[in-house]
PDB file of C-alpha atoms in Angstrom:
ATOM      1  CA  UNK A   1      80.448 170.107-107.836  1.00 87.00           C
ATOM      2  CA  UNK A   2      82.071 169.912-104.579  1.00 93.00           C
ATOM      3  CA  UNK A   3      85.901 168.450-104.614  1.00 96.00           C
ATOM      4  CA  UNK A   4      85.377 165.785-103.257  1.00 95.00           C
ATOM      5  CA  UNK A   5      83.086 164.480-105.829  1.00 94.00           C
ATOM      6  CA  UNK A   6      85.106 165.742-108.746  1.00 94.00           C
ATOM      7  CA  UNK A   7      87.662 163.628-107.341  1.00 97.00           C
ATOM      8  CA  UNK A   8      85.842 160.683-107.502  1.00 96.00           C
ATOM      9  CA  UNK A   9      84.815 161.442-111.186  1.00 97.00           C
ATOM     10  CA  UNK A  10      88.878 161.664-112.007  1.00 97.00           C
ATOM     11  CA  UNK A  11      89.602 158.627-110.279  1.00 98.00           C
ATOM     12  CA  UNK A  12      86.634 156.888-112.221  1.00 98.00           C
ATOM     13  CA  UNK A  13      88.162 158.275-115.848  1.00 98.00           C
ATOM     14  CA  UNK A  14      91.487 157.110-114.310  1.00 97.00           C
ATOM     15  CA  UNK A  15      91.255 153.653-113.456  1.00 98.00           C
ATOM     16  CA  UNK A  16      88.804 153.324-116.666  1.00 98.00           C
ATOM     17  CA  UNK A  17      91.489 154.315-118.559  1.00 98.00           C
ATOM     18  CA  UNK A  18      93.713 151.925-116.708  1.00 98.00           C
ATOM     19  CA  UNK A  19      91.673 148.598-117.333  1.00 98.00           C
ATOM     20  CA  UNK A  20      91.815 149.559-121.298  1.00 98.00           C
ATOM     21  CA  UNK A  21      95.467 149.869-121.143  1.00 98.00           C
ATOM     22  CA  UNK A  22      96.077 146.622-118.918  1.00 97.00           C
ATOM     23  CA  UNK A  23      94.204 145.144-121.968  1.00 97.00           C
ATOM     24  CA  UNK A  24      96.118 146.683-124.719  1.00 97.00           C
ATOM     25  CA  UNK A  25      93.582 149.519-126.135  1.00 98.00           C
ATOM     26  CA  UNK A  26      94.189 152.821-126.550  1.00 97.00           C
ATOM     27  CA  UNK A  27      91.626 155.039-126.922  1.00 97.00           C
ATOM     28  CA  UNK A  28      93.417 157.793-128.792  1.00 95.00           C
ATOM     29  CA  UNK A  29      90.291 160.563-128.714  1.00 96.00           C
ATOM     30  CA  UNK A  30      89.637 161.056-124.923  1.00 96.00           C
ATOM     31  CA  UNK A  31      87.196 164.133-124.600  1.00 96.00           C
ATOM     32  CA  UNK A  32      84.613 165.957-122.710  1.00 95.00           C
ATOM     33  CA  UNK A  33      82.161 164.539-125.251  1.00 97.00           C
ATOM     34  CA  UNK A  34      83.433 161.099-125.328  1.00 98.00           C
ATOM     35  CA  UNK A  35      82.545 161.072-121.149  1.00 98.00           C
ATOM     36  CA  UNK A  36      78.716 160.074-120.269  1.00 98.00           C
ATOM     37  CA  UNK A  37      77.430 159.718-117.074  1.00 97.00           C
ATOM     38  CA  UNK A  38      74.958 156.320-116.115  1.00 97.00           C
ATOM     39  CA  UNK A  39      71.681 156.495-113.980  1.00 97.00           C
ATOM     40  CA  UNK A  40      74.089 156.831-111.529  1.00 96.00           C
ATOM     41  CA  UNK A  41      76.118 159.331-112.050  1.00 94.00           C
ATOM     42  CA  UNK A  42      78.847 156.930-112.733  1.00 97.00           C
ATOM     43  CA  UNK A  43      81.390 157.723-115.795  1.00 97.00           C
ATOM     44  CA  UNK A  44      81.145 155.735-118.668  1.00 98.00           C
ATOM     45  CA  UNK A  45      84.011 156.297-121.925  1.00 98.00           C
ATOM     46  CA  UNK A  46      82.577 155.999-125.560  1.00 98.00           C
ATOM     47  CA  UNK A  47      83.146 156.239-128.571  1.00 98.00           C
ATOM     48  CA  UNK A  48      86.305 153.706-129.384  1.00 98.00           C
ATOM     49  CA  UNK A  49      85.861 154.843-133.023  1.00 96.00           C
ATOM     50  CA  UNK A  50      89.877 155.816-132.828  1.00 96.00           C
ATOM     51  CA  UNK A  51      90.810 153.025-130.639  1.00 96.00           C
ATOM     52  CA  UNK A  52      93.055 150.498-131.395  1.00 96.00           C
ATOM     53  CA  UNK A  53      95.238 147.450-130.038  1.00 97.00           C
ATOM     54  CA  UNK A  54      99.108 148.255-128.860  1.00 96.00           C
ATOM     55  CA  UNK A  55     102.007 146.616-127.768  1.00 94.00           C
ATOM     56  CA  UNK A  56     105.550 147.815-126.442  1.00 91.00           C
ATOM     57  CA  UNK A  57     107.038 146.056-129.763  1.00 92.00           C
ATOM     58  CA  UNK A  58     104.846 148.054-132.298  1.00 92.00           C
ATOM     59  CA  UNK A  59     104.522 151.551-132.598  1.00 94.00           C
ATOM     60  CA  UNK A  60     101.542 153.538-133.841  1.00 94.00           C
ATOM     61  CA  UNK A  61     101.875 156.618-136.113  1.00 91.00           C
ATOM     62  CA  UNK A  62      98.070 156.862-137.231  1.00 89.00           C
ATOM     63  CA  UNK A  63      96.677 160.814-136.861  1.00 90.00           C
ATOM     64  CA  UNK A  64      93.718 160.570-135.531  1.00 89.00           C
ATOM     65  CA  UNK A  65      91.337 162.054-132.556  1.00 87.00           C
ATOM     66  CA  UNK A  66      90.023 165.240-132.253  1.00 90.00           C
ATOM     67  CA  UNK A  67      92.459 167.916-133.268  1.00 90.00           C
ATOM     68  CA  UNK A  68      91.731 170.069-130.003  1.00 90.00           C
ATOM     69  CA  UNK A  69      92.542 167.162-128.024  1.00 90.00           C
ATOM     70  CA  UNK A  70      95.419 165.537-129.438  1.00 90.00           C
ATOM     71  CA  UNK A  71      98.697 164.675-127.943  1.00 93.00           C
ATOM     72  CA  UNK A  72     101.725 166.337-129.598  1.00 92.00           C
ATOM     73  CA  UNK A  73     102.933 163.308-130.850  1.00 91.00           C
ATOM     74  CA  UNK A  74      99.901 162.335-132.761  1.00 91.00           C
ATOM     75  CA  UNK A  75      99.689 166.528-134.090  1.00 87.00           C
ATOM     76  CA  UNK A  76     103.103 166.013-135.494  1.00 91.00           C
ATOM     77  CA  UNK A  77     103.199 162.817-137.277  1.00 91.00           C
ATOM     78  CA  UNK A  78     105.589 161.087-134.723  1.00 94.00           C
ATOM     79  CA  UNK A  79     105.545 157.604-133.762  1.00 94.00           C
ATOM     80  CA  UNK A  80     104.127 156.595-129.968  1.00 94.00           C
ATOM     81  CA  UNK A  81     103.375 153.007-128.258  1.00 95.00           C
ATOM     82  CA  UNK A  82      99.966 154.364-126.784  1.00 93.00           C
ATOM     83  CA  UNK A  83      99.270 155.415-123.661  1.00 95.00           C
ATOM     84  CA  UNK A  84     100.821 158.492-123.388  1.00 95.00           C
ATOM     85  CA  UNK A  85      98.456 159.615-126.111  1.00 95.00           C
ATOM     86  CA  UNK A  86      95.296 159.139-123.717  1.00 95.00           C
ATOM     87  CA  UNK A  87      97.313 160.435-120.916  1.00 91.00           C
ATOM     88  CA  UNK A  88      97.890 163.821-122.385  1.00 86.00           C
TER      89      UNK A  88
END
């Protein structure tokens, strides 16, 4: 895949990811598998099994995702708002 197109494929993921956070879901199990491609060769995320609504004033502390994957903070039981979980 040449760069250029790869970078078009991140900023797709990216600005996916983006519109589910400016709407208050995190996805919480952002993977290789959970990526598709359309017709198009567009991305497309699935799988919002592990998703879930957030806010600034309520934390999450729920483990799950796919072990792999997972952000530290999820691994060790901690506490997080959200979006750094997806962003790791």
């Amino acid at each position: 895949m040449p760069e250029s197109e790869a970078r078009v494929k991140l900023w797709q993921i990216v600005s996916a990811i983006e519109y589910c956070h400016s709407l208050g879901v995190v996805h919480r199990d952002l993977k290789l598998e959970n990526l598709l491609l359309d017709k198009n060769y567009n991305i497309k995320i699935v799988d919002f099994g592990f998703s879930n609504f957030y806010s600034n004033d309520n934390t999450l502390k729920t483990f799950c995702g796919s072990p792999p994957y997972a952000a530290p903070e999820i691994f060790e039981g901690r506490e997080y708002i959200g979006p750094e979980v997806d962003i790791w």
